[in-house]
PDB file of C-alpha atoms in Angstrom:
ATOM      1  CA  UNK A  32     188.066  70.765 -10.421  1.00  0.00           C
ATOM      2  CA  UNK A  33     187.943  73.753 -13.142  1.00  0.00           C
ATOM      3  CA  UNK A  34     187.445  73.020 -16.598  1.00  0.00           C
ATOM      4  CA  UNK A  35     189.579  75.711 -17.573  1.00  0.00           C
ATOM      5  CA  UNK A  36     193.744  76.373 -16.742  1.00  0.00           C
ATOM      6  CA  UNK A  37     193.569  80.229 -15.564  1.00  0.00           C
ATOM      7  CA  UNK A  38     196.826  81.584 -14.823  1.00  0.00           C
ATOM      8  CA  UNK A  39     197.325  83.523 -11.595  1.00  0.00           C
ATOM      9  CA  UNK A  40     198.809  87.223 -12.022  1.00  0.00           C
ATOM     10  CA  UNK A  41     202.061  87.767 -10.895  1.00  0.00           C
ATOM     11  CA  UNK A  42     202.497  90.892  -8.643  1.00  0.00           C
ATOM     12  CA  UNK A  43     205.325  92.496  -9.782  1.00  0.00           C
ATOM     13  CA  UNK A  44     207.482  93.399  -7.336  1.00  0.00           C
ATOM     14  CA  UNK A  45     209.941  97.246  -7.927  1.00  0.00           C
ATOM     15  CA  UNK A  46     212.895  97.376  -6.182  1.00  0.00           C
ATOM     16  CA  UNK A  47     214.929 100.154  -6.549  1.00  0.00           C
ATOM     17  CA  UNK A  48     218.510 100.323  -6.004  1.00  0.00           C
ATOM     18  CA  UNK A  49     219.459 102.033  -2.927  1.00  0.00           C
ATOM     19  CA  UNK A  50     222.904 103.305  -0.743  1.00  0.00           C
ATOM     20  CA  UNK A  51     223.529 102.116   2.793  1.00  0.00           C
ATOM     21  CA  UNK A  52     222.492 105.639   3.686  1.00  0.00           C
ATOM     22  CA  UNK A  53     218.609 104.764   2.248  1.00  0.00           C
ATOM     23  CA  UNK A  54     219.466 107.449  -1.195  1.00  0.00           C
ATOM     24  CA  UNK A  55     217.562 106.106  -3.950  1.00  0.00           C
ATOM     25  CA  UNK A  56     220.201 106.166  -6.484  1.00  0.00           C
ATOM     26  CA  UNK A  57     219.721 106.317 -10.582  1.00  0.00           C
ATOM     27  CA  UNK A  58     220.109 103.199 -12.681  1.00  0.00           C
ATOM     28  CA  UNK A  59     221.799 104.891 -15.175  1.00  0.00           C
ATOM     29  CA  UNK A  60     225.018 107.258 -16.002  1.00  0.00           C
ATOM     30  CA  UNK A  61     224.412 110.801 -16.481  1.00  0.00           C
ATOM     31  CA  UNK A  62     226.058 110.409 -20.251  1.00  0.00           C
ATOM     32  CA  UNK A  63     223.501 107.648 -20.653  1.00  0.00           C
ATOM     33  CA  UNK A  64     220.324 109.842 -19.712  1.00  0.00           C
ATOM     34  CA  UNK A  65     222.446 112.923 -21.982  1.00  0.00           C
ATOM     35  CA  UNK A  66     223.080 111.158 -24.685  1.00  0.00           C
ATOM     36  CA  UNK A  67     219.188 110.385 -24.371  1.00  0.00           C
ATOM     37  CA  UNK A  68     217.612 113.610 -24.406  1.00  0.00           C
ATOM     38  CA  UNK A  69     219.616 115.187 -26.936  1.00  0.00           C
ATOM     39  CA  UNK A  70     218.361 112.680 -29.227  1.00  0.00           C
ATOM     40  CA  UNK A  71     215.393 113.028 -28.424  1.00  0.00           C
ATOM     41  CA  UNK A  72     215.678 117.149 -28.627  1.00  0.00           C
ATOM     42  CA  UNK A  73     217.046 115.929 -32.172  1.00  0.00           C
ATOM     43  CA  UNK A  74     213.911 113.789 -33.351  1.00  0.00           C
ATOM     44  CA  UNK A  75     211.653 116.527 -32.216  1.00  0.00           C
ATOM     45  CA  UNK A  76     213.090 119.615 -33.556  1.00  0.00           C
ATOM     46  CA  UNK A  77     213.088 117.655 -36.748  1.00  0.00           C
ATOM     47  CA  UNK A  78     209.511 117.404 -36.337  1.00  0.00           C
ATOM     48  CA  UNK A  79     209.315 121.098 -35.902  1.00  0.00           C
ATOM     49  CA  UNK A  80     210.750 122.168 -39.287  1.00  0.00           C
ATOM     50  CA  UNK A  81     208.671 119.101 -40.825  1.00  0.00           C
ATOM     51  CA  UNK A  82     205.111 120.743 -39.225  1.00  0.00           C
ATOM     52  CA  UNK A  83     205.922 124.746 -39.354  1.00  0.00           C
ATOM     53  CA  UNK A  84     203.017 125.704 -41.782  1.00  0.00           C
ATOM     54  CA  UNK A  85     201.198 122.424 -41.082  1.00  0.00           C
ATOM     55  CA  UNK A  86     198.697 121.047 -37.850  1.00  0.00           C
ATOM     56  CA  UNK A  87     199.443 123.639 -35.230  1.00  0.00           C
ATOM     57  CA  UNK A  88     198.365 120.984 -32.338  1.00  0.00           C
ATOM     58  CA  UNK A  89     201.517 118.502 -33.696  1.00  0.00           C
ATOM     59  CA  UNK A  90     203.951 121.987 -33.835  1.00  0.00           C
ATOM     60  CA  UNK A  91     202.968 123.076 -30.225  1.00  0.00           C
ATOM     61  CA  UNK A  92     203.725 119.335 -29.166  1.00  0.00           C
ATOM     62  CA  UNK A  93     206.974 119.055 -30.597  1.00  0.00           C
ATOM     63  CA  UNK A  94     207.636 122.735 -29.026  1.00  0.00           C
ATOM     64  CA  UNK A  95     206.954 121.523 -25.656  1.00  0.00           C
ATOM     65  CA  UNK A  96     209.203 118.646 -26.232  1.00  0.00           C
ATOM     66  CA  UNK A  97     211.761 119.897 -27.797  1.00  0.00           C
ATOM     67  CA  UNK A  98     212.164 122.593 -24.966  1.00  0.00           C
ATOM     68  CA  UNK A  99     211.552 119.986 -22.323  1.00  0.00           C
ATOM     69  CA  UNK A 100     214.542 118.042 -23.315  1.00  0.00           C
ATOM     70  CA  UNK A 101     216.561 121.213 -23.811  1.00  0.00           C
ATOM     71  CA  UNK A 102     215.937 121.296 -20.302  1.00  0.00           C
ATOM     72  CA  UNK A 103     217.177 117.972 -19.735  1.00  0.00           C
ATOM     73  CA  UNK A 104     220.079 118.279 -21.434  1.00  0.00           C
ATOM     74  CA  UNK A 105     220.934 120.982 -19.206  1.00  0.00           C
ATOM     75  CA  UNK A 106     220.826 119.132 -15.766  1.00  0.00           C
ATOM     76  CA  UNK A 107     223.601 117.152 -16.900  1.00  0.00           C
ATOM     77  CA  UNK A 108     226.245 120.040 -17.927  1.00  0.00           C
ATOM     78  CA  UNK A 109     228.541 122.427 -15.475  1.00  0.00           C
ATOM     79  CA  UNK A 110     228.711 125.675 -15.538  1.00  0.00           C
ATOM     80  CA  UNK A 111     229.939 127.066 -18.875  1.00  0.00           C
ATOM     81  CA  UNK A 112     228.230 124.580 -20.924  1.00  0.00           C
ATOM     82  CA  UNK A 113     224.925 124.890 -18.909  1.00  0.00           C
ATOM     83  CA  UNK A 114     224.695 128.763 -19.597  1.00  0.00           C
ATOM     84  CA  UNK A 115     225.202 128.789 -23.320  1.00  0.00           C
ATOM     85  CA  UNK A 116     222.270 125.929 -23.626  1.00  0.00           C
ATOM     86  CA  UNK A 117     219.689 128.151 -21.346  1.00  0.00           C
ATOM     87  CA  UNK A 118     220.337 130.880 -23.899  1.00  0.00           C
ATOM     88  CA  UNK A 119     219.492 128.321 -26.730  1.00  0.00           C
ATOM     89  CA  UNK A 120     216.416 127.117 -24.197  1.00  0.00           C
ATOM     90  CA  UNK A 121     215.202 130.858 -24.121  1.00  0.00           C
ATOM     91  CA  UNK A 122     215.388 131.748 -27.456  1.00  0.00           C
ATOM     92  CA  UNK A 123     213.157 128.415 -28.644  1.00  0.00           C
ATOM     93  CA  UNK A 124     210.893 129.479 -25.852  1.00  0.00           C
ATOM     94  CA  UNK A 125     210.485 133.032 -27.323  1.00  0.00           C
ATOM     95  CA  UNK A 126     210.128 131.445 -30.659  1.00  0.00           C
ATOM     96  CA  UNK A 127     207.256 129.679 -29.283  1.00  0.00           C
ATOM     97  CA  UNK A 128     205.716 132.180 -27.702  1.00  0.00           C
ATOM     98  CA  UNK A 129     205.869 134.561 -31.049  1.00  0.00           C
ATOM     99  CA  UNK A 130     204.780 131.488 -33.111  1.00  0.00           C
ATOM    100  CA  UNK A 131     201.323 130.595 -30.919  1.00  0.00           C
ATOM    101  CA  UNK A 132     200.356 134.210 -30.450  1.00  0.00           C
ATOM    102  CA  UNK A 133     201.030 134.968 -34.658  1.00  0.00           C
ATOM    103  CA  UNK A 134     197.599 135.826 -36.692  1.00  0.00           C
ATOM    104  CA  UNK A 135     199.928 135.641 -40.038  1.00  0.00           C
ATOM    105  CA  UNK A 136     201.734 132.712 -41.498  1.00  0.00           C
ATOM    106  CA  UNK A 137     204.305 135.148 -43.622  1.00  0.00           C
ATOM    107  CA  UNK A 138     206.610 134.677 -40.797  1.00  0.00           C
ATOM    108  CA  UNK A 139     207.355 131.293 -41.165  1.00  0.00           C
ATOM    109  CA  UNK A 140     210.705 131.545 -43.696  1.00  0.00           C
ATOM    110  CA  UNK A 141     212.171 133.826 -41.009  1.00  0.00           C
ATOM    111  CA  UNK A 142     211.346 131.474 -37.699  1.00  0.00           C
ATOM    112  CA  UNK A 143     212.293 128.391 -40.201  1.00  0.00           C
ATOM    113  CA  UNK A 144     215.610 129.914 -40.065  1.00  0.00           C
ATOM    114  CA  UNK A 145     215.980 130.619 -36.737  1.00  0.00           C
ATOM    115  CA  UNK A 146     215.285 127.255 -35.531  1.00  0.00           C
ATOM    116  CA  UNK A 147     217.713 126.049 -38.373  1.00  0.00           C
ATOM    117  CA  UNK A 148     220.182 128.171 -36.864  1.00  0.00           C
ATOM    118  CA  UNK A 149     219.610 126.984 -33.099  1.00  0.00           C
ATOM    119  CA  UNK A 150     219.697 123.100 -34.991  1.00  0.00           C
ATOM    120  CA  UNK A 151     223.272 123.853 -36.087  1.00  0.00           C
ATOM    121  CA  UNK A 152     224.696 125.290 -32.939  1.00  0.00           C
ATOM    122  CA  UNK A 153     223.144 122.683 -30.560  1.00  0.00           C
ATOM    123  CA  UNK A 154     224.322 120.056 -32.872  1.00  0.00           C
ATOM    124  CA  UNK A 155     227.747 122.126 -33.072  1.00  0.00           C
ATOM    125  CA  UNK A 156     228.224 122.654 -29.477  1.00  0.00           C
ATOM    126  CA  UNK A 157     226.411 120.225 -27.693  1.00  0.00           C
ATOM    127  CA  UNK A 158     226.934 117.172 -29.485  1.00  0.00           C
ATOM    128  CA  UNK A 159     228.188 114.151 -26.636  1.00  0.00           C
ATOM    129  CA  UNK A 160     231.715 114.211 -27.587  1.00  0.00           C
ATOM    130  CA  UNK A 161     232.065 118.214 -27.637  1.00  0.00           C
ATOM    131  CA  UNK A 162     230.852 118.360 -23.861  1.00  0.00           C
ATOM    132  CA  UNK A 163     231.984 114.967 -22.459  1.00  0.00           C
ATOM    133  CA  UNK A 164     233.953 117.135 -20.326  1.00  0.00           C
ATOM    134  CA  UNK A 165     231.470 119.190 -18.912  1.00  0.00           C
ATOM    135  CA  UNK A 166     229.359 116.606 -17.519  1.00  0.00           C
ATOM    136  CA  UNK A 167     228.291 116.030 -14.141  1.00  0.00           C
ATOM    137  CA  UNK A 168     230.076 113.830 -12.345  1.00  0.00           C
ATOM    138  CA  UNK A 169     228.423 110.326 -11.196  1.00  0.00           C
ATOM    139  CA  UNK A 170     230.579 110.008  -8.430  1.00  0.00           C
ATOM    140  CA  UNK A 171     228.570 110.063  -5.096  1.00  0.00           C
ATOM    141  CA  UNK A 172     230.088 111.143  -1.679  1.00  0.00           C
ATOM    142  CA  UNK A 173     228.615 108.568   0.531  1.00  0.00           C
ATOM    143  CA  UNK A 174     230.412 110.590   3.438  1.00  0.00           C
ATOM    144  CA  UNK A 175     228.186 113.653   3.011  1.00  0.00           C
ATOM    145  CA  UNK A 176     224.645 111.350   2.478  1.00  0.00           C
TER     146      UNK A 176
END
């Protein structure tokens, strides 16, 4: 007999949820996984203006984050929606690009400004309830798997 009670591990067991059809389907609506990434664009462009002057490593972080979700963001939306936010997307990338290749930091009042100015039309234009209607629909055509 042993002197000592050692629990077994479990072995966890993933199931994921799938159609008739064998289509691994998502777990969540695409509003959910929206409403998601844009706060997350939200919390790191904040970031952005907090490090721009500061620890370049934390500012090219943020970057990449901030235009990853961008991306996100834009899986989600139709058409008209989806082409105003990839203008947004390639203007932060441009920023980016002129920001990591600068020698000088008297730029910095001028790309603050910009990225202020891309903060107020995302949150303008692409807040949830302005593009509710431009989401892609969950609906799935089981007829056409």
């Amino acid at each position: 007999m042993k002197k000592k009670f050692v629990r077994k591990h479990k072995e966890e067991t993933i199931r994921p949820v799938v159609f008739a059809g064998g289509e691994n389907i998502r777990q969540y609506s695409n509003s959910y996984y929206y409403k998601t990434h844009f706060t997350y664009w939200s919390t790191w462009h904040d970031e952005i203006l907090n490090y721009l002057g500061g620890n370049e490593k934390r500012l090219k972080r943020a970057f990449e984050e901030t235009i990853a979700n961008m991306k996100e963001m834009k899986r989600y939306l139709n058409e008209p929606k989806n082409g105003e936010l990839n203008i947004l997307i390639l203007e932060m990338e441009g920023i980016y690009q002129k920001l990591m290749s600068r020698s000088m930091r008297s730029e910095d009042t001028s790309l603050r400004s910009k990225l202020e100015r891309i903060e107020r039309n995302v949150n303008s234009a692409f807040f949830y309830d302005k593009v509710e209607e431009y989401l892609i629909s969950d609906e799935v055509d089981i007829a056409n798997i």
